[in-house]
Amino acid sequence: MDRVAMKIGIAGIGAVGSAVAQALDRGDIPGCKLTAISARSAERAAEFNVFLSNRAPNVPLQDMAEECDMVLEALPPSMFDAVAVPTLKAGKILVAMSGSQLLGRDDLIELSRRSGGRIVIPSGAMLGLDAIKAAAVGMIHEVKIVTRKPPSSLVGAPYIVRSGLKLDKLDEALCILKGTVREIAKEFPANVNVAAAVSLAGVGPERTKMEIWADPSLQLNTHTVSVRSDSSDFSMSIQNRPSHENPATGRITSQSVIAYLRQLHAGLRIGT
Ligand SMILES: NC(=O)C1=CN([C@@H]2O[C@H](COP(=O)(O)OP(=O)(O)OC[C@H]3O[C@@H](n4cnc5c(N)ncnc54)[C@H](O)[C@@H]3O)[C@@H](O)[C@H]2O)C=CC1
Ligand SMILES: O=C([O-])CC(=O)C(=O)O
């Protein structure tokens, strides 16, 4: 039986948004269609539309929910609320890439509960969220994430700017900050999306330990997570190849969103 295609809006046409929009436009995601984009300017939208076979209208962030069933937030973290709040108020589905912006935001979870909307955080650049969620059904004793990045991926983070650390002068790996995900999120908002997802899947941002390292010997953003629980102990590591558009964002991030969207209408669903 033919289903009515789910209308998808893409807020932010950067590394993640452009790859997902192009996959939708190519028809690579059955059951979903690209209905709107929101770019930072009309010029950027026009430039991007040249690469699409069906032109996508450029809609202001606050109006996306009117046009769409689901909105992918793929914006700089500071713009998160501009699309998250109207989408959830309208009772639509928000797919949030800037997961760091959901820490401490019970108000948004409450808003989606009241409106019938939903917030989805895809796996993005992280692995193993399924195992962490399963472990959390029992008793998790400890979760720790160690993020190591080439110094260039950390430049511009609030902590680096304030402390005046000269990352380009590093000749060996340096642990920049150690604490909980909650503490580190404020200082590295664009580098803790994966840690935010790990914490929300498991024991929360106050109980999830984190270290963030700048390592000049690395080319790839690396995250290592270890979990001890009453059902299983596990550790896992991922090394993300940078995307062309934004070296701070791993290529796998947009692929994870495409995989999530493909699952929506699939007859077989793998993983929790
Ligand atoms: N959850 C995860 O695993 C991961 C999450 N991220 C996060 O996902 C988000 C998107 O990442 P990228 O695509 O790499 O970022 P990006 O910087 O490549 O793209 C963001 C886009 O939003 C546009 N933009 C800025 N202001 C806008 C406005 N007012 N209206 C419409 N568009 C606007 C920018 O021009 C840019 O094209 C970031 O917050 C990033 O930290 C990144 C990697 C992994
Ligand atoms: O590894 C990546 O691609 C991105 C990352 O650290 C994050 O957003 O938390």
Tab-separated table of C-alpha atoms and ligand atoms in Angstrom:
chain	number	residue	atom	x	y	z
A	1	MET	CA	0.000	0.000	0.000
A	2	ASP	CA	1.332	3.478	-0.902
A	3	ARG	CA	1.858	5.717	2.083
A	4	VAL	CA	1.711	9.519	2.051
A	5	ALA	CA	5.353	10.596	2.197
A	6	MET	CA	6.525	12.138	5.452
A	7	LYS	CA	7.354	15.810	4.929
A	8	ILE	CA	10.873	16.608	6.108
A	9	GLY	CA	12.342	20.069	6.685
A	10	ILE	CA	16.061	20.709	7.042
A	11	ALA	CA	17.118	23.614	9.248
A	12	GLY	CA	20.740	24.505	8.484
A	13	ILE	CA	22.357	23.590	5.179
A	14	GLY	CA	25.853	22.840	6.460
A	15	ALA	CA	27.780	19.563	6.687
A	16	VAL	CA	24.889	17.518	8.105
A	17	GLY	CA	21.893	19.336	6.592
A	18	SER	CA	23.158	19.452	3.016
A	19	ALA	CA	24.025	15.733	2.912
A	20	VAL	CA	20.622	14.717	4.284
A	21	ALA	CA	18.754	17.122	1.979
A	22	GLN	CA	20.589	15.726	-1.059
A	23	ALA	CA	19.827	12.134	-0.035
A	24	LEU	CA	16.123	13.028	0.264
A	25	ASP	CA	16.200	14.830	-3.079
A	26	ARG	CA	17.802	11.805	-4.769
A	27	GLY	CA	14.972	9.610	-3.465
A	28	ASP	CA	17.403	7.603	-1.320
A	29	ILE	CA	15.023	7.632	1.671
A	30	PRO	CA	11.776	5.818	0.852
A	31	GLY	CA	8.645	7.272	2.462
A	32	CYS	CA	10.182	10.703	3.105
A	33	LYS	CA	10.308	13.820	0.960
A	34	LEU	CA	12.254	17.044	1.237
A	35	THR	CA	9.630	19.742	1.787
A	36	ALA	CA	11.572	22.802	2.968
A	37	ILE	CA	15.029	24.024	3.840
A	38	SER	CA	16.087	26.891	6.066
A	39	ALA	CA	19.385	28.440	5.052
A	40	ARG	CA	21.174	31.382	6.681
A	41	SER	CA	20.338	33.583	3.663
A	42	ALA	CA	18.312	33.578	0.445
A	43	GLU	CA	21.628	33.512	-1.480
A	44	ARG	CA	22.802	30.357	0.288
A	45	ALA	CA	19.401	28.698	-0.370
A	46	ALA	CA	19.555	29.592	-4.082
A	47	GLU	CA	23.148	28.333	-4.328
A	48	PHE	CA	22.179	25.039	-2.686
A	49	ASN	CA	19.040	24.577	-4.790
A	50	VAL	CA	21.221	24.333	-7.891
A	51	PHE	CA	22.322	20.897	-6.615
A	52	LEU	CA	18.766	19.610	-6.136
A	53	SER	CA	16.594	18.122	-8.837
A	54	ASN	CA	13.451	19.507	-7.142
A	55	ARG	CA	13.797	23.022	-5.776
A	56	ALA	CA	13.192	23.173	-1.982
A	57	PRO	CA	11.559	26.367	-0.684
A	58	ASN	CA	13.619	28.366	1.824
A	59	VAL	CA	11.456	28.872	4.916
A	60	PRO	CA	12.280	30.869	8.091
A	61	LEU	CA	13.205	28.673	11.065
A	62	GLN	CA	10.068	29.555	13.034
A	63	ASP	CA	7.760	28.570	10.139
A	64	MET	CA	9.263	25.181	9.281
A	65	ALA	CA	6.862	23.225	11.475
A	66	GLU	CA	3.873	24.575	9.524
A	67	GLU	CA	5.196	22.971	6.351
A	68	CYS	CA	6.695	19.758	7.736
A	69	ASP	CA	5.950	16.650	9.819
A	70	MET	CA	9.566	16.429	10.958
A	71	VAL	CA	12.312	19.045	11.178
A	72	LEU	CA	16.011	18.196	11.250
A	73	GLU	CA	17.884	20.750	13.369
A	74	ALA	CA	21.394	20.969	11.872
A	75	LEU	CA	22.316	24.462	13.026
A	76	PRO	CA	25.082	26.060	15.064
A	77	PRO	CA	24.263	25.288	18.731
A	78	SER	CA	23.343	28.930	19.443
A	79	MET	CA	20.421	28.740	16.947
A	80	PHE	CA	18.932	25.572	18.441
A	81	ASP	CA	15.934	27.135	20.231
A	82	ALA	CA	14.894	29.150	17.174
A	83	VAL	CA	13.728	25.964	15.470
A	84	ALA	CA	13.277	23.577	18.418
A	85	VAL	CA	10.633	25.598	20.271
A	86	PRO	CA	8.233	26.286	17.339
A	87	THR	CA	8.599	22.708	16.042
A	88	LEU	CA	7.720	21.200	19.412
A	89	LYS	CA	4.943	23.733	20.080
A	90	ALA	CA	3.343	22.615	16.816
A	91	GLY	CA	3.454	18.986	18.006
A	92	LYS	CA	5.909	17.926	15.289
A	93	ILE	CA	9.028	15.756	15.440
A	94	LEU	CA	12.348	17.491	16.087
A	95	VAL	CA	15.468	15.557	15.060
A	96	ALA	CA	18.143	17.326	17.079
A	97	MET	CA	21.789	17.304	16.011
A	98	SER	CA	22.931	19.899	18.576
A	99	GLY	CA	22.361	17.412	21.398
A	100	SER	CA	24.450	19.508	23.810
A	101	GLN	CA	21.625	22.060	23.776
A	102	LEU	CA	19.207	19.541	25.302
A	103	LEU	CA	21.163	19.168	28.533
A	104	GLY	CA	19.121	20.585	31.404
A	105	ARG	CA	16.206	21.355	29.053
A	106	ASP	CA	13.409	19.487	30.797
A	107	ASP	CA	11.195	22.352	29.619
A	108	LEU	CA	11.553	21.172	26.004
A	109	ILE	CA	10.848	17.560	26.912
A	110	GLU	CA	7.777	18.730	28.828
A	111	LEU	CA	6.723	20.905	25.877
A	112	SER	CA	6.882	17.933	23.500
A	113	ARG	CA	4.907	15.804	25.953
A	114	ARG	CA	2.165	18.433	26.149
A	115	SER	CA	1.973	19.128	22.414
A	116	GLY	CA	2.255	15.533	21.215
A	117	GLY	CA	5.590	16.340	19.560
A	118	ARG	CA	8.757	14.321	19.921
A	119	ILE	CA	12.492	14.928	20.215
A	120	VAL	CA	14.828	12.438	18.548
A	121	ILE	CA	18.602	12.477	19.011
A	122	PRO	CA	20.127	10.272	16.320
A	123	SER	CA	23.302	8.318	17.054
A	124	GLY	CA	25.200	10.942	15.049
A	125	ALA	CA	28.951	10.555	15.464
A	126	MET	CA	28.578	8.081	18.355
A	127	LEU	CA	28.271	4.317	18.547
A	128	GLY	CA	26.693	1.992	21.085
A	129	LEU	CA	23.786	4.098	22.361
A	130	ASP	CA	21.657	0.948	22.002
A	131	ALA	CA	23.853	-0.943	24.500
A	132	ILE	CA	23.910	1.985	26.938
A	133	LYS	CA	20.090	2.234	26.841
A	134	ALA	CA	19.804	-1.503	27.465
A	135	ALA	CA	22.281	-1.349	30.377
A	136	ALA	CA	20.267	1.534	31.850
A	137	VAL	CA	17.232	-0.736	32.162
A	138	GLY	CA	19.286	-2.397	34.922
A	139	MET	CA	21.898	-0.661	37.097
A	140	ILE	CA	24.743	1.306	35.541
A	141	HIS	CA	27.643	1.837	37.954
A	142	GLU	CA	29.837	4.085	35.825
A	143	VAL	CA	29.990	5.721	32.373
A	144	LYS	CA	33.045	7.582	31.149
A	145	ILE	CA	33.706	9.219	27.776
A	146	VAL	CA	37.122	10.386	26.630
A	147	THR	CA	37.067	12.679	23.583
A	148	ARG	CA	40.367	13.294	21.794
A	149	LYS	CA	40.512	15.702	18.888
A	150	PRO	CA	43.090	17.321	16.659
A	151	PRO	CA	43.646	20.832	18.089
A	152	SER	CA	42.007	22.417	15.000
A	153	SER	CA	38.656	20.815	15.955
A	154	LEU	CA	38.680	22.612	19.318
A	155	VAL	CA	39.718	26.101	18.237
A	156	GLY	CA	36.999	28.662	18.969
A	157	ALA	CA	35.404	26.726	21.862
A	158	PRO	CA	34.457	29.129	24.708
A	159	TYR	CA	36.969	27.536	27.124
A	160	ILE	CA	39.854	27.819	24.657
A	161	VAL	CA	39.014	31.438	23.841
A	162	ARG	CA	38.730	32.431	27.537
A	163	SER	CA	41.824	30.579	28.747
A	164	GLY	CA	43.948	31.825	25.834
A	165	LEU	CA	45.404	28.312	25.328
A	166	LYS	CA	47.527	28.277	22.174
A	167	LEU	CA	46.514	24.914	20.731
A	168	ASP	CA	48.608	25.348	17.573
A	169	LYS	CA	51.733	25.323	19.768
A	170	LEU	CA	51.031	21.877	21.277
A	171	ASP	CA	53.618	19.204	20.561
A	172	GLU	CA	52.028	16.498	22.685
A	173	ALA	CA	48.533	15.460	23.782
A	174	LEU	CA	47.005	17.651	26.490
A	175	CYS	CA	44.019	16.880	28.720
A	176	ILE	CA	42.212	20.209	28.551
A	177	LEU	CA	39.320	19.524	30.876
A	178	LYS	CA	38.090	16.731	33.122
A	179	GLY	CA	34.706	16.689	34.831
A	180	THR	CA	31.130	15.714	34.213
A	181	VAL	CA	29.387	16.096	30.852
A	182	ARG	CA	27.271	18.812	32.461
A	183	GLU	CA	30.397	20.826	33.412
A	184	ILE	CA	32.168	20.391	30.076
A	185	ALA	CA	29.084	21.115	27.911
A	186	LYS	CA	29.161	24.843	28.684
A	187	GLU	CA	32.816	25.103	27.696
A	188	PHE	CA	32.745	23.002	24.485
A	189	PRO	CA	29.162	23.164	23.137
A	190	ALA	CA	30.086	22.007	19.605
A	191	ASN	CA	32.220	19.123	20.920
A	192	VAL	CA	29.931	17.466	23.433
A	193	ASN	CA	26.986	16.430	21.264
A	194	VAL	CA	28.093	12.821	21.364
A	195	ALA	CA	28.806	13.018	25.101
A	196	ALA	CA	25.352	14.535	25.619
A	197	ALA	CA	23.761	11.603	23.767
A	198	VAL	CA	25.796	9.099	25.808
A	199	SER	CA	24.741	10.788	29.046
A	200	LEU	CA	21.053	11.010	28.109
A	201	ALA	CA	21.036	7.334	27.058
A	202	GLY	CA	22.641	6.295	30.350
A	203	VAL	CA	22.985	7.943	33.760
A	204	GLY	CA	22.544	11.618	32.874
A	205	PRO	CA	25.001	14.512	32.446
A	206	GLU	CA	25.798	14.918	36.170
A	207	ARG	CA	26.914	11.294	36.569
A	208	THR	CA	28.641	10.792	33.218
A	209	LYS	CA	32.380	11.468	33.515
A	210	MET	CA	34.244	13.123	30.668
A	211	GLU	CA	37.756	14.095	29.614
A	212	ILE	CA	38.491	16.268	26.611
A	213	TRP	CA	41.946	16.139	25.021
A	214	ALA	CA	43.702	18.067	22.261
A	215	ASP	CA	46.081	15.704	20.491
A	216	PRO	CA	48.301	17.027	17.681
A	217	SER	CA	49.157	13.472	16.559
A	218	LEU	CA	45.503	12.796	15.615
A	219	GLN	CA	43.755	13.397	12.290
A	220	LEU	CA	40.392	11.979	13.369
A	221	ASN	CA	37.946	12.942	16.131
A	222	THR	CA	38.073	10.038	18.566
A	223	HIS	CA	35.572	9.112	21.270
A	224	THR	CA	36.084	6.234	23.712
A	225	VAL	CA	33.284	5.221	26.057
A	226	SER	CA	33.484	2.720	28.895
A	227	VAL	CA	30.509	1.433	30.837
A	228	ARG	CA	30.276	-0.757	33.948
A	229	SER	CA	26.853	-2.112	34.786
A	230	ASP	CA	25.139	-5.048	36.479
A	231	SER	CA	24.348	-6.616	33.085
A	232	SER	CA	27.602	-6.038	31.229
A	233	ASP	CA	30.818	-4.090	31.101
A	234	PHE	CA	31.844	-2.700	27.726
A	235	SER	CA	34.112	-0.193	26.106
A	236	MET	CA	33.968	1.151	22.594
A	237	SER	CA	35.813	3.605	20.474
A	238	ILE	CA	35.111	5.474	17.238
A	239	GLN	CA	37.443	7.475	15.014
A	240	ASN	CA	35.477	9.818	12.774
A	241	ARG	CA	36.705	10.955	9.379
A	242	PRO	CA	35.940	14.650	8.984
A	243	SER	CA	33.263	15.791	6.538
A	244	HIS	CA	34.369	17.998	3.637
A	245	GLU	CA	32.149	20.926	4.625
A	246	ASN	CA	33.023	21.053	8.338
A	247	PRO	CA	36.124	19.237	9.639
A	248	ALA	CA	34.743	19.348	13.200
A	249	THR	CA	31.838	17.140	12.092
A	250	GLY	CA	32.403	13.503	11.242
A	251	ARG	CA	31.057	12.214	7.911
A	252	ILE	CA	29.201	9.467	9.740
A	253	THR	CA	26.943	12.067	11.398
A	254	SER	CA	24.775	12.760	8.331
A	255	GLN	CA	24.867	9.063	7.391
A	256	SER	CA	23.404	8.275	10.814
A	257	VAL	CA	20.466	10.607	10.132
A	258	ILE	CA	19.891	8.998	6.726
A	259	ALA	CA	19.942	5.554	8.389
A	260	TYR	CA	17.439	6.775	10.996
A	261	LEU	CA	15.078	8.168	8.334
A	262	ARG	CA	15.324	4.974	6.272
A	263	GLN	CA	14.259	2.991	9.312
A	264	LEU	CA	11.029	4.962	9.710
A	265	HIS	CA	9.252	3.091	6.927
A	266	ALA	CA	11.306	-0.100	6.765
A	267	GLY	CA	9.758	-3.519	7.242
A	268	LEU	CA	12.763	-4.587	9.329
A	269	ARG	CA	14.222	-2.530	12.132
A	270	ILE	CA	17.636	-3.375	13.605
A	271	GLY	CA	18.794	-2.322	17.050
A	272	THR	CA	16.930	-0.650	19.895
B	1	LIG	N1	25.055	14.692	17.362
B	1	LIG	C1	26.229	14.486	16.797
B	1	LIG	O1	26.775	13.387	16.839
B	1	LIG	C2	26.893	15.603	16.109
B	1	LIG	C3	26.347	16.847	16.144
B	1	LIG	N2	26.923	17.904	15.512
B	1	LIG	C4	26.250	19.200	15.644
B	1	LIG	O2	25.280	19.293	14.597
B	1	LIG	C5	25.073	20.677	14.276
B	1	LIG	C6	25.236	20.867	12.777
B	1	LIG	O3	26.559	20.491	12.427
B	1	LIG	P1	27.186	20.880	11.014
B	1	LIG	O4	26.235	20.559	9.927
B	1	LIG	O5	28.551	20.324	10.984
B	1	LIG	O6	27.304	22.450	11.155
B	1	LIG	P2	27.659	23.500	10.012
B	1	LIG	O7	28.275	24.655	10.698
B	1	LIG	O8	28.376	22.828	8.894
B	1	LIG	O9	26.207	23.898	9.479
B	1	LIG	C7	25.325	24.754	10.147
B	1	LIG	C8	24.593	25.542	9.083
B	1	LIG	O10	23.606	26.372	9.681
B	1	LIG	C9	23.599	27.612	8.985
B	1	LIG	N3	22.960	28.660	9.763
B	1	LIG	C10	23.499	29.506	10.668
B	1	LIG	N4	22.563	30.342	11.138
B	1	LIG	C11	21.400	29.997	10.516
B	1	LIG	C12	20.080	30.508	10.584
B	1	LIG	N5	19.760	31.522	11.377
B	1	LIG	N6	19.109	29.933	9.821
B	1	LIG	C13	19.405	28.901	8.987
B	1	LIG	N7	20.661	28.395	8.874
B	1	LIG	C14	21.636	28.941	9.636
B	1	LIG	C15	25.074	27.877	8.712
B	1	LIG	O11	25.231	28.828	7.693
B	1	LIG	C16	25.530	26.477	8.289
B	1	LIG	O12	25.341	26.264	6.911
B	1	LIG	C17	26.101	21.468	15.110
B	1	LIG	O13	25.490	21.957	16.283
B	1	LIG	C18	27.127	20.419	15.486
B	1	LIG	O14	27.794	20.730	16.702
B	1	LIG	C19	28.045	17.738	14.753
B	1	LIG	C20	28.640	16.511	14.686
B	1	LIG	C21	28.149	15.357	15.400
B	2	LIG	O1	33.134	13.647	16.592
B	2	LIG	C1	32.383	14.401	15.976
B	2	LIG	O2	32.200	14.275	14.728
B	2	LIG	C2	31.600	15.528	16.612
B	2	LIG	C3	31.658	15.676	18.080
B	2	LIG	O3	32.641	15.465	18.746
B	2	LIG	C4	30.452	16.151	18.755
B	2	LIG	O4	29.596	16.752	18.085
B	2	LIG	O5	30.309	15.881	19.958
